[in-house]
CSV table of C-alpha atoms in Angstrom, one decimal:
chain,number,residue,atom,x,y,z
A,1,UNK,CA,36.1,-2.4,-2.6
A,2,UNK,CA,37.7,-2.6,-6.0
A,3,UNK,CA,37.8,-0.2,-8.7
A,4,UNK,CA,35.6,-2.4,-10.5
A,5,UNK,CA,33.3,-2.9,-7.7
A,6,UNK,CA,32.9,0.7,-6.9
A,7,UNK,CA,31.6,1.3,-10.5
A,8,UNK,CA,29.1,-1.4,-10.1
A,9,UNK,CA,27.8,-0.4,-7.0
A,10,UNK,CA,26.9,3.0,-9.0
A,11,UNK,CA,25.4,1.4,-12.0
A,12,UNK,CA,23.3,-0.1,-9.6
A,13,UNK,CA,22.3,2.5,-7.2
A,14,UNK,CA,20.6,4.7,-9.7
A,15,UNK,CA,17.6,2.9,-10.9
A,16,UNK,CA,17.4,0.5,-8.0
A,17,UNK,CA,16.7,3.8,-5.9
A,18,UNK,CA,15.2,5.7,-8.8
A,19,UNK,CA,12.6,2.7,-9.1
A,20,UNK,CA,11.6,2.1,-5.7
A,21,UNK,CA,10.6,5.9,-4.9
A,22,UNK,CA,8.8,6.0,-8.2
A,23,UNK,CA,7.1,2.9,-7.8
A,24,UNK,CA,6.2,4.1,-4.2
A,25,UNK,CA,4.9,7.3,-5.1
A,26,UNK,CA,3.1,5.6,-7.8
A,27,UNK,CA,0.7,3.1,-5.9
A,28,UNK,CA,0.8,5.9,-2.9
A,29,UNK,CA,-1.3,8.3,-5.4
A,30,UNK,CA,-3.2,5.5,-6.5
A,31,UNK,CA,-4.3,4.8,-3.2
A,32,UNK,CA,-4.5,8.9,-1.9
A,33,UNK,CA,-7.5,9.5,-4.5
A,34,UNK,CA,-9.8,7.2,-2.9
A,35,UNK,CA,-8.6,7.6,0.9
A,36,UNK,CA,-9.3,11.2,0.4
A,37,UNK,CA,-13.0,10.0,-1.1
A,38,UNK,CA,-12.9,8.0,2.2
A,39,UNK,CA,-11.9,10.5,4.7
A,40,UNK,CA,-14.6,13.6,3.0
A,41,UNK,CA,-17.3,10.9,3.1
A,42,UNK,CA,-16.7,9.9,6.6
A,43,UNK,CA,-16.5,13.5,7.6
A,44,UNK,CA,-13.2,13.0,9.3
A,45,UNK,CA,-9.6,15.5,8.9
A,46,UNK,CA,-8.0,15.7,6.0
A,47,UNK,CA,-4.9,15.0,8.2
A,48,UNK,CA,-5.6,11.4,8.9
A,49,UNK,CA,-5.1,10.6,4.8
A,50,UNK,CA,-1.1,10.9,5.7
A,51,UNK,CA,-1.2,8.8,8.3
A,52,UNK,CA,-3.3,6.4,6.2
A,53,UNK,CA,-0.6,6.4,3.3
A,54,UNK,CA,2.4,6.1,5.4
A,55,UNK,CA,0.8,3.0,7.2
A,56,UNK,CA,0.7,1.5,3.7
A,57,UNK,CA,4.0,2.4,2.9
A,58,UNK,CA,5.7,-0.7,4.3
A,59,UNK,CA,2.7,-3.1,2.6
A,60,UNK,CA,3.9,-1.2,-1.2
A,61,UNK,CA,7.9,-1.4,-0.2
A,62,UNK,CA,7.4,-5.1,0.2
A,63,UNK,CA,6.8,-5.6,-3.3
A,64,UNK,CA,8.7,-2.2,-4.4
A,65,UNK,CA,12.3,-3.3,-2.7
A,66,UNK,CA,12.0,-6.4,-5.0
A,67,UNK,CA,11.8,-4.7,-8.2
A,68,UNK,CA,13.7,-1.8,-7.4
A,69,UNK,CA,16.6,-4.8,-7.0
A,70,UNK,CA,15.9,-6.5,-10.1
A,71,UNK,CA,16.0,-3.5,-12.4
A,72,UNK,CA,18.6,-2.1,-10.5
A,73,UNK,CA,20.9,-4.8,-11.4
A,74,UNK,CA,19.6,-5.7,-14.4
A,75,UNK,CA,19.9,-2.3,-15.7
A,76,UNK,CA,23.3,-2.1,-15.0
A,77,UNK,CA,24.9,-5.4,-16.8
A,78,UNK,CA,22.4,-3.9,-19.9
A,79,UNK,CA,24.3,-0.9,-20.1
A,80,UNK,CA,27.7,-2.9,-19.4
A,81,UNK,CA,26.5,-5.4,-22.4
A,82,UNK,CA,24.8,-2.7,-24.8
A,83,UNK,CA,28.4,-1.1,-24.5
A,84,UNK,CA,30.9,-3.5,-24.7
A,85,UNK,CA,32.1,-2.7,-21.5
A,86,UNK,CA,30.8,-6.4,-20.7
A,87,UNK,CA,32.7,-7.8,-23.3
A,88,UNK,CA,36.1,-6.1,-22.0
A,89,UNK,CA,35.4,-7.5,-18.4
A,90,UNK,CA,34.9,-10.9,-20.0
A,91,UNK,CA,37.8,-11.1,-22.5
A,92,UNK,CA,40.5,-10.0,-19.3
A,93,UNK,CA,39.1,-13.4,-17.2
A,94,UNK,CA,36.7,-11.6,-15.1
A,95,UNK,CA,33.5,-13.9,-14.5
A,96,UNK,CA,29.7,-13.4,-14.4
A,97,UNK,CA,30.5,-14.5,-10.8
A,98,UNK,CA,32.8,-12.3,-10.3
A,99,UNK,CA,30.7,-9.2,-11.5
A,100,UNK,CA,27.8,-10.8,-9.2
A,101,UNK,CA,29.5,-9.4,-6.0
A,102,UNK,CA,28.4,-6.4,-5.9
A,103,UNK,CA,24.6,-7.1,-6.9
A,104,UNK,CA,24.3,-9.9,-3.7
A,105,UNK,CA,25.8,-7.4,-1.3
A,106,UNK,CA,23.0,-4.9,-2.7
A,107,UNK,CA,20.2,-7.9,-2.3
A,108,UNK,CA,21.6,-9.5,1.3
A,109,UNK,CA,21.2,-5.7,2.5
A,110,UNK,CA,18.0,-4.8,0.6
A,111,UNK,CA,16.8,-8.6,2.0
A,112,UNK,CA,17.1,-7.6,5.8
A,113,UNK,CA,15.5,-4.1,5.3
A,114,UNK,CA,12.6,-6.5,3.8
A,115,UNK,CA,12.6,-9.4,6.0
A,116,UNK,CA,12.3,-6.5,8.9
A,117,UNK,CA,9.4,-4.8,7.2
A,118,UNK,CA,7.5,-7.9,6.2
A,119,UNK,CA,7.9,-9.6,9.3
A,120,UNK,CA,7.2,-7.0,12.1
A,121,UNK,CA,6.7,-3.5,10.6
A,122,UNK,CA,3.9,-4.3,8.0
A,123,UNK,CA,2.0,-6.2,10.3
A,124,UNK,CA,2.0,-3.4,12.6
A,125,UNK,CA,1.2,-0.8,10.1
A,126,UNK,CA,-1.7,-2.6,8.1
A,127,UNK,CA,-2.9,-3.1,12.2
A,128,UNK,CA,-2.8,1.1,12.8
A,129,UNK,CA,-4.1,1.4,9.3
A,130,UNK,CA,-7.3,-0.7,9.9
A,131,UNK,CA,-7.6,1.0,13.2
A,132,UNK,CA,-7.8,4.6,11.7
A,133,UNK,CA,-10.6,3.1,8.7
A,134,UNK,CA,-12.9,1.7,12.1
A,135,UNK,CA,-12.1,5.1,13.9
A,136,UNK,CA,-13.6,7.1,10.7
A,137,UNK,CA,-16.5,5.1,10.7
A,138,UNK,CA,-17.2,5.6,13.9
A,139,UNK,CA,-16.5,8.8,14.2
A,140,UNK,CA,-14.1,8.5,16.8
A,141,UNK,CA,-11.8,11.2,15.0
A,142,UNK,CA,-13.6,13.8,15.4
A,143,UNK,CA,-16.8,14.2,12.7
A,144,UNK,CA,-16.4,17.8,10.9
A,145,UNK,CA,-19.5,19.9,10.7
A,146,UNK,CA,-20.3,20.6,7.2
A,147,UNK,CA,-21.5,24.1,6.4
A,148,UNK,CA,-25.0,23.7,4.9
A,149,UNK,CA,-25.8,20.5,5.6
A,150,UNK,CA,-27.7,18.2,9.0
A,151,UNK,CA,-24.9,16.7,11.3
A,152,UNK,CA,-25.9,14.2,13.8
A,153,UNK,CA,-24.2,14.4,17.1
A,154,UNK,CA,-25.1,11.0,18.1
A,155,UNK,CA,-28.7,9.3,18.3
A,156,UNK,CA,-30.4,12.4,19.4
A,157,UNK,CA,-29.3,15.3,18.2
A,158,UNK,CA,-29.1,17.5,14.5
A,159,UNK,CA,-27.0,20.7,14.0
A,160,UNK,CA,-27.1,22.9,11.0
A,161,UNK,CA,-24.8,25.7,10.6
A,162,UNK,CA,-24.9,28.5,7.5
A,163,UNK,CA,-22.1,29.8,7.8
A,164,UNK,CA,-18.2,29.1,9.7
A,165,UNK,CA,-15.3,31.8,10.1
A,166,UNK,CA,-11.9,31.8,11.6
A,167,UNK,CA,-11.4,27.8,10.9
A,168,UNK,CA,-14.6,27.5,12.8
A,169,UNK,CA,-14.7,29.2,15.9
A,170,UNK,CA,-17.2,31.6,15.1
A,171,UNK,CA,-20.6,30.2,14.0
A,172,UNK,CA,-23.7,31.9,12.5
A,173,UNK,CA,-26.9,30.7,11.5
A,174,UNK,CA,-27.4,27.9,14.0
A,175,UNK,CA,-30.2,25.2,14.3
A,176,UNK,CA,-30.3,22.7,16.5
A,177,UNK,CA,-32.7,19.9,17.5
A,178,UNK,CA,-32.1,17.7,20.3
A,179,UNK,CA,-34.0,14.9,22.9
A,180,UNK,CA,-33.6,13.9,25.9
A,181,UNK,CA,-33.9,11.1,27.7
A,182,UNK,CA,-36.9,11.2,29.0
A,183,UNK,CA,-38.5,12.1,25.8
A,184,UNK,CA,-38.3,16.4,25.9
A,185,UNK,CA,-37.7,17.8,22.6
A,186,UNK,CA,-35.7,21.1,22.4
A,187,UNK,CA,-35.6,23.2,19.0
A,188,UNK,CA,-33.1,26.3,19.0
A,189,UNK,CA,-32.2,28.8,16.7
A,190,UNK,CA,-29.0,30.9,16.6
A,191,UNK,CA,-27.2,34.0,15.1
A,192,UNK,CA,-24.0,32.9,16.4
A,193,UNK,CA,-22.5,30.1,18.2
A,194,UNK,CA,-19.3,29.0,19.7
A,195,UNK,CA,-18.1,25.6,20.7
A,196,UNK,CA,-16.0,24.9,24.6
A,197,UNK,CA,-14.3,22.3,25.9
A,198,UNK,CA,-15.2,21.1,29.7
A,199,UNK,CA,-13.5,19.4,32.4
A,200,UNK,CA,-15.4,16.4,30.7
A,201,UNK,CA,-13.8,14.9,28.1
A,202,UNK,CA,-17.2,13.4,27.0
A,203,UNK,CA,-18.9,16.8,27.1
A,204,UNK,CA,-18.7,19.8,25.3
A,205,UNK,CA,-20.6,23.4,25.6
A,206,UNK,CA,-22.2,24.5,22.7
A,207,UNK,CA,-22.4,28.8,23.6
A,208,UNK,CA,-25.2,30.2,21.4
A,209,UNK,CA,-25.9,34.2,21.3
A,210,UNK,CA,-29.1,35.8,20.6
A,211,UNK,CA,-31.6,33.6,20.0
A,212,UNK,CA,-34.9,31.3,20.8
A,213,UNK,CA,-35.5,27.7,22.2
A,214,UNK,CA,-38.8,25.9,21.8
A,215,UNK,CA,-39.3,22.9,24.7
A,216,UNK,CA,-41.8,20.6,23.7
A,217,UNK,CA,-43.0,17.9,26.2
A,218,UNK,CA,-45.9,15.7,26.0
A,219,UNK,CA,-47.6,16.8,28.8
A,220,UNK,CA,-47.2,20.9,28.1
A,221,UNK,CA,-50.4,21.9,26.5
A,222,UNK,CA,-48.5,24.1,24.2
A,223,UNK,CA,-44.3,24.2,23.8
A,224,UNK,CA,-42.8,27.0,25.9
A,225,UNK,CA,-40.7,29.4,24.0
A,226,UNK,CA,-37.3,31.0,25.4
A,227,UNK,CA,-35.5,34.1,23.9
A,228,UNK,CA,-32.3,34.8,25.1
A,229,UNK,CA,-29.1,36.4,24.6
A,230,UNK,CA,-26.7,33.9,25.8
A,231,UNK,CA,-27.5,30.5,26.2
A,232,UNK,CA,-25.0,27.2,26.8
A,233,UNK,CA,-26.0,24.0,25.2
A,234,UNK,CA,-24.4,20.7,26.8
A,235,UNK,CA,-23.6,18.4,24.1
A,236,UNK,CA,-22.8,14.7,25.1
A,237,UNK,CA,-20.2,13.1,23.1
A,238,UNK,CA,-21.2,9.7,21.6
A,239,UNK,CA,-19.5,7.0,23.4
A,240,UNK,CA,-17.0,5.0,20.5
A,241,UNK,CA,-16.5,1.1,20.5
A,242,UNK,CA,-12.8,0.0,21.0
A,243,UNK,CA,-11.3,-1.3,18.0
A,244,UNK,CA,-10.3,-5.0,18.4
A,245,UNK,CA,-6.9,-6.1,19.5
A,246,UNK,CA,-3.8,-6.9,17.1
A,247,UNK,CA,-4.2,-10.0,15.5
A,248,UNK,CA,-7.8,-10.3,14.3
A,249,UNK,CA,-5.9,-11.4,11.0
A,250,UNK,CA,-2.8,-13.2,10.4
A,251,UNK,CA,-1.8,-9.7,8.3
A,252,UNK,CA,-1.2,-8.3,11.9
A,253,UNK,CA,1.0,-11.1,12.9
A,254,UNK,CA,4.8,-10.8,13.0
A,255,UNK,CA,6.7,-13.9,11.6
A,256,UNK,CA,7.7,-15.4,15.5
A,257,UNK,CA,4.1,-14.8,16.3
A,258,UNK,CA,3.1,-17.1,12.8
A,259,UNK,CA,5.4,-19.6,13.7
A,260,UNK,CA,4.5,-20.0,17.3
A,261,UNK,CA,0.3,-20.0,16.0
A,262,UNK,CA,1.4,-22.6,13.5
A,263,UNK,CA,3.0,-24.9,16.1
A,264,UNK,CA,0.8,-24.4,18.6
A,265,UNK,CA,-2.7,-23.8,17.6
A,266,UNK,CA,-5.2,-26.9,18.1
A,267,UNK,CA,-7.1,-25.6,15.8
A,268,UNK,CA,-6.2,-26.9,12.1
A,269,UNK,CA,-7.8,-24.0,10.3
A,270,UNK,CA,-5.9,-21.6,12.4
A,271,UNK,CA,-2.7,-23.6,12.0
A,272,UNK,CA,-3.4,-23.3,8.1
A,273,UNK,CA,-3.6,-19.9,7.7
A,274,UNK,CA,-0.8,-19.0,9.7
A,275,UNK,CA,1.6,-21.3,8.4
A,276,UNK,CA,0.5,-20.2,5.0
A,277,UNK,CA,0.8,-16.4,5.6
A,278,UNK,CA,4.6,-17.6,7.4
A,279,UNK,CA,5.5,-19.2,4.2
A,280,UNK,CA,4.4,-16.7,1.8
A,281,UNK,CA,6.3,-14.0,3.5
A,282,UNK,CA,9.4,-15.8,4.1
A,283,UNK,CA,9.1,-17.1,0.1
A,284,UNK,CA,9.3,-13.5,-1.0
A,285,UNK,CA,12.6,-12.8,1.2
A,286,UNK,CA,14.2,-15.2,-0.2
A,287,UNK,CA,13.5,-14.8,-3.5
A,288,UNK,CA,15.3,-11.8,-3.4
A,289,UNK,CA,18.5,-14.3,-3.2
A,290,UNK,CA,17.6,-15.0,-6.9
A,291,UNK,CA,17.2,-11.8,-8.1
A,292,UNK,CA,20.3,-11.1,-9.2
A,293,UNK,CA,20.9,-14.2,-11.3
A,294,UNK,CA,17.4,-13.4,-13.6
A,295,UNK,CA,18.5,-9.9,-13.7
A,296,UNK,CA,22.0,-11.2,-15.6
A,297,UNK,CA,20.3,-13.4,-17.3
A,298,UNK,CA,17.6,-11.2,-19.1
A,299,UNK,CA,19.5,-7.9,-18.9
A,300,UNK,CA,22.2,-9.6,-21.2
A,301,UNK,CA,20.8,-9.0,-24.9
A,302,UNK,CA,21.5,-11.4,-27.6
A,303,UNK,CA,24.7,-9.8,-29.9
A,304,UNK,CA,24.0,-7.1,-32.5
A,305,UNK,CA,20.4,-6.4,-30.4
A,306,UNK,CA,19.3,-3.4,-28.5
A,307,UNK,CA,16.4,-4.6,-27.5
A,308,UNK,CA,14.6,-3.7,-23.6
A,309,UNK,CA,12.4,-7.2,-23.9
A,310,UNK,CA,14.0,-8.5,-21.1
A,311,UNK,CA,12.9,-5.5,-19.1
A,312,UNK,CA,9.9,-5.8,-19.7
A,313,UNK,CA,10.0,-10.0,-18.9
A,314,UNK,CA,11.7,-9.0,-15.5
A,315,UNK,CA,8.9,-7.2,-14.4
A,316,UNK,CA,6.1,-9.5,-15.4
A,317,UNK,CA,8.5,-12.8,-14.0
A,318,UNK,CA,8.5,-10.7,-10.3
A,319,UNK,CA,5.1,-10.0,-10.4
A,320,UNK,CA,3.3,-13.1,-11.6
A,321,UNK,CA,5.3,-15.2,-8.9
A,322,UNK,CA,4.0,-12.4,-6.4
A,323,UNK,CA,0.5,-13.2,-7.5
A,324,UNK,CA,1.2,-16.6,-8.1
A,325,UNK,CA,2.3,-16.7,-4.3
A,326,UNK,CA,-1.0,-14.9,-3.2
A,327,UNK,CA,-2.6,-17.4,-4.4
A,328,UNK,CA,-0.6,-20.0,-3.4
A,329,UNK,CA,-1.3,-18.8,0.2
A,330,UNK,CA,-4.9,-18.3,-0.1
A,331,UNK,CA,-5.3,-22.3,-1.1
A,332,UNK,CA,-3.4,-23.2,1.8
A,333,UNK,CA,-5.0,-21.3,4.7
A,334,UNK,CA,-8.2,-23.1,3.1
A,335,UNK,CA,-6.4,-26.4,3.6
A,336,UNK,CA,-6.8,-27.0,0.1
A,337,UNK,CA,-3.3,-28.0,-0.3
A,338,UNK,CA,-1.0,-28.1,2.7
A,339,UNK,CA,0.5,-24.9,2.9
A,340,UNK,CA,4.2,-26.3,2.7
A,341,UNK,CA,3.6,-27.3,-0.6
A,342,UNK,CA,1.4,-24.6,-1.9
A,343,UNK,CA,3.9,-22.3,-1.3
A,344,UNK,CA,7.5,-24.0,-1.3
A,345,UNK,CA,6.4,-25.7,-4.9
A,346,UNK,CA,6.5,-22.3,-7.0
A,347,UNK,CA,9.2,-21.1,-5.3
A,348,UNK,CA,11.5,-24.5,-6.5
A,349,UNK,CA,9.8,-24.3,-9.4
A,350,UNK,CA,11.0,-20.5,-10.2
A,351,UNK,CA,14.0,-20.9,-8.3
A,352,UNK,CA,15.0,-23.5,-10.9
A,353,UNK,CA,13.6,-21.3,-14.2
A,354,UNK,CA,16.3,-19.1,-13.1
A,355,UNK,CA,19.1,-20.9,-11.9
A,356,UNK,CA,19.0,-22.6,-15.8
A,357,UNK,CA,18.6,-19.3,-17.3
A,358,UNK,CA,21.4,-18.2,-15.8
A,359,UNK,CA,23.5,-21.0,-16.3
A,360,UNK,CA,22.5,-21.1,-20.0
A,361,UNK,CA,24.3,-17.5,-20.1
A,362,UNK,CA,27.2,-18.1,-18.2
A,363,UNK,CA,28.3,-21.3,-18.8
A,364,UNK,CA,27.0,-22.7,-22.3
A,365,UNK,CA,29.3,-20.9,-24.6
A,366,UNK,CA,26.7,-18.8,-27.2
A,367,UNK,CA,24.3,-19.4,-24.7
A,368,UNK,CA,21.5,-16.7,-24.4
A,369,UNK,CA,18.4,-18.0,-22.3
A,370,UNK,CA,15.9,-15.0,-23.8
A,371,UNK,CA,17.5,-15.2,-27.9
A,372,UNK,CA,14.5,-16.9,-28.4
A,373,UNK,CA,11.9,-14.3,-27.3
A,374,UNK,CA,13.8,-11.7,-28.5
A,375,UNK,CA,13.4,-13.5,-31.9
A,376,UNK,CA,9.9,-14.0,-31.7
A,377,UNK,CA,9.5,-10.4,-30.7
A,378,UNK,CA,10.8,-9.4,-33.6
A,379,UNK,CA,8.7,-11.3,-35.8
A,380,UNK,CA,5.7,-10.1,-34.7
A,381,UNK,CA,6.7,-6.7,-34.6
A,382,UNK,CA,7.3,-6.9,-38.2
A,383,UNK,CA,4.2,-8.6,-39.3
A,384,UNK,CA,2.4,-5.5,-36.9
A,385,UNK,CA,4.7,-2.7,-38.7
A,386,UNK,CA,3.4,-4.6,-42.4
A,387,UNK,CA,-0.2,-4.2,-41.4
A,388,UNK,CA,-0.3,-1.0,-40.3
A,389,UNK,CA,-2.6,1.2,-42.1
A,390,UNK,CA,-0.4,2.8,-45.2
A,391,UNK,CA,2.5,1.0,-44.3
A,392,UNK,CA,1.8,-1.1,-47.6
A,393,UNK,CA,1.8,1.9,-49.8
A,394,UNK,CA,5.0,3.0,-48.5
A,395,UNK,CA,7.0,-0.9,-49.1
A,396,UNK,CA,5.6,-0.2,-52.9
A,397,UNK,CA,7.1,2.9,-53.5
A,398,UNK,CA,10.1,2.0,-52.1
């Protein structure tokens, strides 16, 4: 690489990197509040909230890699234009073409790592991610006994515990109430308690230590009582439904496995929604292609102007087409609107915003495709400044 390119490549890498791991973090903690208000409600390990957020990782770096791209370039020819540096490149015959090298080798990489985690990782990861929610709710995970409070170990038995030392394994103030099958009711009370594993994975032994057991059966004429010092409970497990296979959603599908359902399927409303969920992810890869061109064109501010609009445009552009695609995709799996055109329509349609935008920069001398929002901008943040409260009194003393 050239001298020139070499400096690019580290205007670049800054806030491209910079803003994806921010962004990242910052819909990961969004999401880690209310998984961990999922995971203590469902009584399940505080462990299992990692591997909820990184199973959504790959879902937020599908949108994150985009705009980490598109500030990341567009960034880099602000500060070039903000310091005339842009102007120097210019005025020695070196093209906006030219200086686009470096940003498509930054988007053809950063479009394969995309293409791989849309297309096979995410589906994968949003599977093991549903499959961890259905465990919790089921219990599957393991259930943690709360200190204080009932637990029900399946459909016929209650445990309360007062009090739990050395990260549970000793146990004091037990009660437990438990049926049988054939109807039996057992009540037992406990200083101390202990739980053990057995050969039976479905079974464990509850050891309780100096206590009393009431049996109750219908046909006693009173309940028989039982003080001991060491008695072992059984406790069945509850038996846990499998989760359903990959693929109870066209999320979970990779992009051959889209393609081949789409081509395939005899059924029109599965042939929808997998074509539409093909297109959708294959119209955000390569939208990446284009990336670079907006970035130019809105990170270039008009002459004599500092502004960060185009910023702030950049960022609402990439996510309204995401939502816009959503959308898009949502109509055509209800075969609405056939999901070629429902999703191939914005995409020409924002694909030629661009191009123009860009075109109006490089190529129509004067040409600056956002002067006229910047202008408006302005305006409007003058007639705010006038009506701010004693703003007025100040422009009369002065």
């Amino acid at each position: 690489m050239k001298s020139i390119d070499r400096y690019m490549a580290r205007l670049i890498a800054l806030p491209l990197f910079s803003t994806l791991v921010i962004a990242a973090m910052l819909l990961l903690l969004d999401r880690m509040l209310r998984l961990f208000d999922f995971v203590a409600t469902e009584g399940g390990p505080v462990s299992v909230v990692w591997q909820l957020l990184a199973n959504l990782l790959p879902e937020y770096l599908g949108l994150g890699i985009p705009i980490g791209l598109m500030l990341g370039v567009l960034l880099a020819f602000r500060r070039l234009a903000t310091s005339s540096e842009l102007d120097v490149m210019r005025g020695v015959g070196m093209s906006y073409r030219r200086l686009l090298r470096v940003p498509y080798m930054y988007a053809v990489g950063l479009a394969l790592i995309n293409l791989a985690i849309v297309g096979f990782i995410q589906p994968r990861a949003r599977y093991a991610y549903e499959g961890l929610r259905f465990e919790l709710r089921t219990g599957a995970l393991g259930a943690s006994i709360k200190v204080g409070e009932f637990t029900h170990l399946g459909d016929r038995m209650t445990l309360r515990i007062e009090r739990s030392r050395d990260k549970g394994r000793e146990l004091s103030g037990i009660f437990v109430r438990a049926e049988t099958a054939q109807g039996d009711r057992i009540s037992v009370t406990a200083q101390r308690g202990q739980f053990f594993a057995t050969d039976d994975p479905n079974t464990i032994i509850f050891r309780l230590t100096d206590g009393t057991l009431i049996h109750n059966r219908a046909k006693f004429p009173a309940p028989r009582v039982l003080t001991f010092s060491a008695h072992d409970l059984p406790i069945d497990l509850p038996k846990f439904e499998q989760f359903r296979a990959r693929g109870g959603r066209n999320l979970e599908y990779t992009i051959p496995e889209l393609a081949r359902i789409g081509a395939t399927s005899g059924s029109e409303e599965t042939r929808h929604g997998s074509q539409a969920e093909l297109y959708f992810r294959l119209a955000e890869v390569l939208m990446m292609f284009l990336l670079p061109l907006l970035a130019v064109a809105l990170g270039v501010p008009p002459k004599r102007s500092t502004s960060a609009l185009g910023v702030f445009v950049s960022i609402v552009m990439v996510v309204a087409y995401h939502k816009v695609n959503q959308y898009a995709a949502s109509i055509g799996e209800l075969g609405r609107v056939d999901p070629f055109i429902a999703l191939w329509t914005p995409f020409a349609i924002f694909a030629a915003l661009i191009i123009w935008m860009y075109y109006t920069l490089a190529y129509v001398p004067g040409g600056q495709p956002i002067g006229a929002l910047e202008r408006g901008a302005s305006k409007a943040l003058k007639a705010i400044t006038r009506r701010m409260p004693g703003r007025r009194g100040r422009d009369t003393r002065e």
